[in-house]
Short mmCIF file of C-alpha atoms in Angstrom, two decimals:
data_model
loop_
_atom_site.label_atom_id
_atom_site.label_comp_id
_atom_site.label_asym_id
_atom_site.label_seq_id
_atom_site.Cartn_x
_atom_site.Cartn_y
_atom_site.Cartn_z
CA UNK S 9 128.60 10.57 61.98
CA UNK S 10 132.12 11.93 61.63
CA UNK S 11 133.14 12.16 65.27
CA UNK S 12 136.45 10.48 64.48
CA UNK S 13 138.13 11.43 61.21
CA UNK S 14 141.43 9.95 60.04
CA UNK S 15 144.24 12.29 59.01
CA UNK S 16 144.00 11.09 55.38
CA UNK S 17 140.33 12.05 55.21
CA UNK S 18 139.44 14.65 52.59
CA UNK S 19 138.39 16.96 55.47
CA UNK S 20 142.05 17.74 56.15
CA UNK S 21 142.63 18.92 52.58
CA UNK S 22 140.12 21.79 52.88
CA UNK S 23 141.98 25.09 52.46
CA UNK S 24 141.92 28.07 54.81
CA UNK S 25 140.07 30.28 52.31
CA UNK S 26 137.25 27.75 52.03
CA UNK S 27 137.07 27.48 55.81
CA UNK S 28 136.97 31.24 56.29
CA UNK S 29 134.22 31.55 53.67
CA UNK S 30 132.25 28.80 55.41
CA UNK S 31 132.56 30.50 58.81
CA UNK S 32 131.87 34.02 57.57
CA UNK S 33 128.84 33.01 55.51
CA UNK S 34 127.29 30.83 58.19
CA UNK S 35 127.91 33.13 61.16
CA UNK S 36 127.90 36.50 59.36
CA UNK S 37 131.43 37.30 60.50
CA UNK S 38 134.41 38.90 58.77
CA UNK S 39 137.36 36.72 59.73
CA UNK S 40 140.42 37.14 57.52
CA UNK S 41 142.75 34.69 59.28
CA UNK S 42 142.29 31.25 60.77
CA UNK S 43 143.96 32.39 64.01
CA UNK S 44 141.05 34.75 64.67
CA UNK S 45 139.00 31.69 65.60
CA UNK S 46 141.48 30.64 68.29
CA UNK S 47 139.25 31.86 71.14
CA UNK S 48 136.84 28.93 70.70
CA UNK S 49 133.79 31.20 70.36
CA UNK S 50 133.36 30.42 66.65
CA UNK S 51 133.43 26.70 67.33
CA UNK S 52 130.81 27.09 70.06
CA UNK S 53 128.48 29.00 67.76
CA UNK S 54 128.93 26.52 64.91
CA UNK S 55 127.67 23.79 67.23
CA UNK S 56 124.92 26.12 68.44
CA UNK S 57 123.86 26.48 64.80
CA UNK S 58 124.06 22.73 64.23
CA UNK S 59 122.23 21.84 67.45
CA UNK S 60 120.05 24.85 68.35
CA UNK S 61 119.71 25.31 72.11
CA UNK S 62 122.48 22.90 73.10
CA UNK S 63 125.17 25.55 73.61
CA UNK S 64 124.70 27.98 76.55
CA UNK S 65 125.55 31.05 74.49
CA UNK S 66 125.43 33.34 77.53
CA UNK S 67 128.65 31.65 78.69
CA UNK S 68 130.49 32.18 75.40
CA UNK S 69 132.80 35.20 75.31
CA UNK S 70 133.28 36.54 71.77
CA UNK S 71 135.60 39.25 73.04
CA UNK S 72 138.01 36.78 74.63
CA UNK S 73 141.58 37.99 74.22
CA UNK S 74 143.45 36.39 77.13
CA UNK S 75 144.21 32.68 77.33
CA UNK S 76 142.14 32.46 80.50
CA UNK S 77 138.99 33.73 78.74
CA UNK S 78 139.67 31.51 75.74
CA UNK S 79 140.00 28.45 77.97
CA UNK S 80 136.57 29.24 79.46
CA UNK S 81 135.11 29.10 75.94
CA UNK S 82 136.75 25.74 75.31
CA UNK S 83 135.32 24.46 78.59
CA UNK S 84 131.87 25.33 77.26
CA UNK S 85 132.74 23.55 74.00
CA UNK S 86 134.00 20.46 75.85
CA UNK S 87 130.78 20.32 77.91
CA UNK S 88 128.79 20.40 74.67
CA UNK S 89 130.98 17.62 73.23
CA UNK S 90 130.29 15.53 76.33
CA UNK S 91 126.57 16.25 76.11
CA UNK S 92 126.47 15.21 72.45
CA UNK S 93 128.85 12.28 73.07
CA UNK S 94 131.35 13.62 70.55
CA UNK S 95 134.63 11.75 71.01
CA UNK S 96 137.08 14.42 69.94
CA UNK S 97 140.04 15.52 72.02
CA UNK S 98 140.45 19.32 72.10
CA UNK S 99 144.08 20.47 72.20
CA UNK S 100 143.20 23.58 74.19
CA UNK S 101 146.78 24.49 75.12
CA UNK S 102 147.78 24.57 71.44
CA UNK S 103 144.64 26.26 70.12
CA UNK S 104 144.73 29.23 72.53
CA UNK S 105 148.28 30.00 71.40
CA UNK S 106 146.78 30.99 68.05
CA UNK S 107 148.96 28.61 66.05
CA UNK S 108 147.58 28.61 62.48
CA UNK S 109 148.16 24.93 61.75
CA UNK S 110 146.56 23.65 64.97
CA UNK S 111 143.52 25.89 64.51
CA UNK S 112 143.30 25.00 60.82
CA UNK S 113 143.15 21.26 61.56
CA UNK S 114 140.54 21.70 64.29
CA UNK S 115 138.34 23.83 62.03
CA UNK S 116 138.77 21.30 59.22
CA UNK S 117 137.48 18.62 61.56
CA UNK S 118 134.62 20.87 62.73
CA UNK S 119 133.48 21.60 59.17
CA UNK S 120 133.45 17.90 58.33
CA UNK S 121 131.49 17.15 61.49
CA UNK S 122 128.89 19.91 60.91
CA UNK S 123 128.54 18.84 57.27
CA UNK S 124 127.82 15.29 58.43
CA UNK S 125 124.80 16.41 60.49
CA UNK S 126 121.64 16.56 58.38
CA UNK S 127 123.75 16.76 55.26
CA UNK S 128 125.20 20.07 56.38
CA UNK S 129 121.81 21.80 56.04
CA UNK S 130 121.42 24.42 58.75
CA UNK S 131 118.30 25.89 60.28
CA UNK S 132 117.25 28.83 58.07
CA UNK S 133 115.61 30.53 61.04
CA UNK S 134 118.91 30.67 62.94
CA UNK S 135 120.05 34.25 63.49
CA UNK S 136 123.81 34.17 64.22
CA UNK S 137 124.06 37.87 65.08
CA UNK S 138 121.19 37.71 67.54
CA UNK S 139 122.55 34.55 69.16
CA UNK S 140 126.01 36.10 69.35
CA UNK S 141 124.64 39.12 71.20
CA UNK S 142 123.67 36.75 73.99
CA UNK S 143 127.24 35.57 74.40
CA UNK S 144 129.17 36.56 77.52
CA UNK S 145 126.95 39.53 78.46
CA UNK S 146 127.61 39.31 82.17
CA UNK S 147 131.33 38.80 81.68
CA UNK S 148 131.56 41.67 79.20
CA UNK S 149 129.76 44.11 81.50
CA UNK S 150 131.97 43.21 84.44
CA UNK S 151 135.05 43.48 82.27
CA UNK S 152 134.05 46.90 80.94
CA UNK S 153 133.54 48.20 84.49
CA UNK S 154 137.02 47.02 85.45
CA UNK S 155 138.55 48.59 82.35
CA UNK S 156 136.75 51.87 83.02
CA UNK S 157 138.06 52.03 86.58
CA UNK S 158 141.54 51.13 85.40
CA UNK S 159 141.49 53.90 82.80
CA UNK S 160 140.35 56.44 85.38
CA UNK S 161 143.19 55.45 87.69
CA UNK S 162 145.75 55.65 84.90
CA UNK S 163 144.48 59.04 83.76
CA UNK S 164 144.80 60.46 87.27
CA UNK S 165 148.26 59.00 87.62
CA UNK S 166 149.44 60.37 84.27
CA UNK S 167 147.81 63.79 84.62
CA UNK S 168 151.11 65.41 85.59
CA UNK S 169 153.21 63.75 82.89
CA UNK S 170 155.28 66.23 80.94
CA UNK S 171 156.44 66.41 77.28
CA UNK S 172 159.65 64.59 78.12
CA UNK S 173 157.74 61.49 79.29
CA UNK S 174 155.60 61.62 76.16
CA UNK S 175 158.69 61.66 73.93
CA UNK S 176 160.22 58.71 75.77
CA UNK S 177 156.95 56.80 75.52
CA UNK S 178 156.74 57.56 71.79
CA UNK S 179 160.28 56.33 71.19
CA UNK S 180 159.65 53.15 73.14
CA UNK S 181 156.39 52.57 71.25
CA UNK S 182 158.16 52.91 67.89
CA UNK S 183 160.78 50.38 68.96
CA UNK S 184 158.11 48.00 70.19
CA UNK S 185 156.16 48.30 66.92
CA UNK S 186 159.32 47.61 64.94
CA UNK S 187 160.14 44.58 67.09
CA UNK S 188 156.60 43.24 66.80
CA UNK S 189 156.62 43.75 63.03
CA UNK S 190 159.81 41.72 62.77
CA UNK S 191 158.31 39.02 64.99
CA UNK S 192 155.19 38.87 62.80
CA UNK S 193 157.32 38.56 59.66
CA UNK S 194 159.33 35.74 61.24
CA UNK S 195 156.15 33.98 62.30
CA UNK S 196 154.68 34.23 58.81
CA UNK S 197 157.84 32.70 57.37
CA UNK S 198 157.65 29.90 59.94
CA UNK S 199 154.00 29.27 59.07
CA UNK S 200 154.80 29.15 55.35
CA UNK S 201 157.58 26.64 55.98
CA UNK S 202 155.30 24.52 58.15
CA UNK S 203 152.59 24.53 55.49
CA UNK S 204 155.07 23.51 52.79
CA UNK S 205 156.38 20.73 55.03
CA UNK S 206 152.83 19.55 55.77
CA UNK S 207 151.92 19.55 52.06
CA UNK S 208 155.12 17.66 51.27
CA UNK S 209 154.33 14.84 53.71
CA UNK S 210 150.65 14.77 52.78
CA UNK S 211 151.67 14.28 49.14
CA UNK S 212 153.91 11.37 50.10
CA UNK S 213 151.13 9.79 52.18
CA UNK S 214 148.75 10.21 49.25
CA UNK S 215 151.23 8.42 46.95
CA UNK S 216 151.45 5.56 49.44
CA UNK S 217 147.66 5.41 49.64
CA UNK S 218 147.31 5.23 45.82
CA UNK S 219 149.97 2.52 45.69
CA UNK S 220 148.16 0.44 48.33
CA UNK S 221 144.90 0.80 46.40
CA UNK S 222 146.23 -0.76 43.19
CA UNK S 223 144.41 -4.06 42.42
CA UNK S 224 147.64 -6.08 42.49
CA UNK S 225 148.61 -4.91 45.97
CA UNK S 226 145.47 -3.84 47.86
CA UNK S 227 144.80 -7.28 49.39
CA UNK S 228 148.39 -8.01 50.41
CA UNK S 229 148.82 -8.08 54.23
CA UNK S 230 151.41 -5.27 54.18
CA UNK S 231 149.13 -3.03 52.09
CA UNK S 232 146.17 -3.73 54.37
CA UNK S 233 148.30 -2.95 57.45
CA UNK S 234 149.49 0.34 55.92
CA UNK S 235 145.90 1.36 55.13
CA UNK S 236 144.92 0.63 58.73
CA UNK S 237 147.45 3.27 59.78
CA UNK S 238 146.49 5.75 57.05
CA UNK S 239 142.76 5.56 57.76
CA UNK S 240 142.98 5.39 61.54
CA UNK S 241 140.68 7.86 63.28
CA UNK S 242 141.74 10.01 66.25
CA UNK S 243 142.13 7.56 69.11
CA UNK S 244 144.05 7.10 72.33
CA UNK S 245 145.82 3.94 71.13
CA UNK S 246 148.28 3.97 68.27
CA UNK S 247 147.11 2.47 64.97
CA UNK S 248 150.61 1.03 64.58
CA UNK S 249 149.94 -1.59 67.26
CA UNK S 250 146.75 -2.72 65.48
CA UNK S 251 148.57 -2.92 62.14
CA UNK S 252 151.43 -4.93 63.65
CA UNK S 253 148.99 -7.32 65.31
CA UNK S 254 147.16 -7.80 62.01
CA UNK S 255 150.42 -8.53 60.18
CA UNK S 256 151.53 -10.96 62.87
CA UNK S 257 148.25 -12.90 62.78
CA UNK S 258 148.20 -12.98 58.97
CA UNK S 259 151.79 -14.22 58.75
CA UNK S 260 151.17 -16.88 61.39
CA UNK S 261 148.08 -18.05 59.55
CA UNK S 262 150.08 -18.18 56.30
CA UNK S 263 152.86 -20.22 57.90
CA UNK S 264 150.33 -22.62 59.40
CA UNK S 265 148.67 -23.14 56.04
CA UNK S 266 152.08 -23.71 54.39
CA UNK S 267 152.94 -26.40 56.94
CA UNK S 268 149.64 -28.16 56.31
CA UNK S 269 150.33 -28.17 52.56
#
């Protein structure tokens, strides 16, 4: 089962459109961007669909907007990982920031994992909408009560506001919208650059992989050591140390054999 997947695995070459289609079709959602899955609720429900009854859906908040609420969802997900003995580190601090690349890679891993369970065949009787309605009911009701009270207080406070305050507020809002639009544009450019950089390095790694797989080179110690790094799964220890140890042992064995000859 694909609990640990190396960075050169085909899972990490799945595009965002394919991932969004997979999520939307399976869970009957309408996500248009990978970042919309940053709250962790989608990941929880994907595992709920893969292992019916394992995820406590009443603890999952699909309306999570703040980092605090998102972290609660990831705590639920981590508990499920522990229960299923899934050895996958969740970079919660990065995911809740809504960074496209971090969320893309995590969803790529999740798709590969779900596809590895029962051949990716899901329970036809699973009703994603019904299960989603059970998510975070208590939290949502408490939150709505707080919001209602807050709105009442604000309305009372602003009851005496005059036209002048409204004009100032409108001007400030326009400036804020303009600033946010510029920030979004800058972020999109940054994302595009990051994706191009990622694709550039992936292409180079792929070339190295093909080179190491050629019949004349694939059994050479250096080629074997490089493949150990390329195919290393997510782990706490660096694959570099293992590759260096392999090279060292192979070279020592070669020198010993040469001395005997």
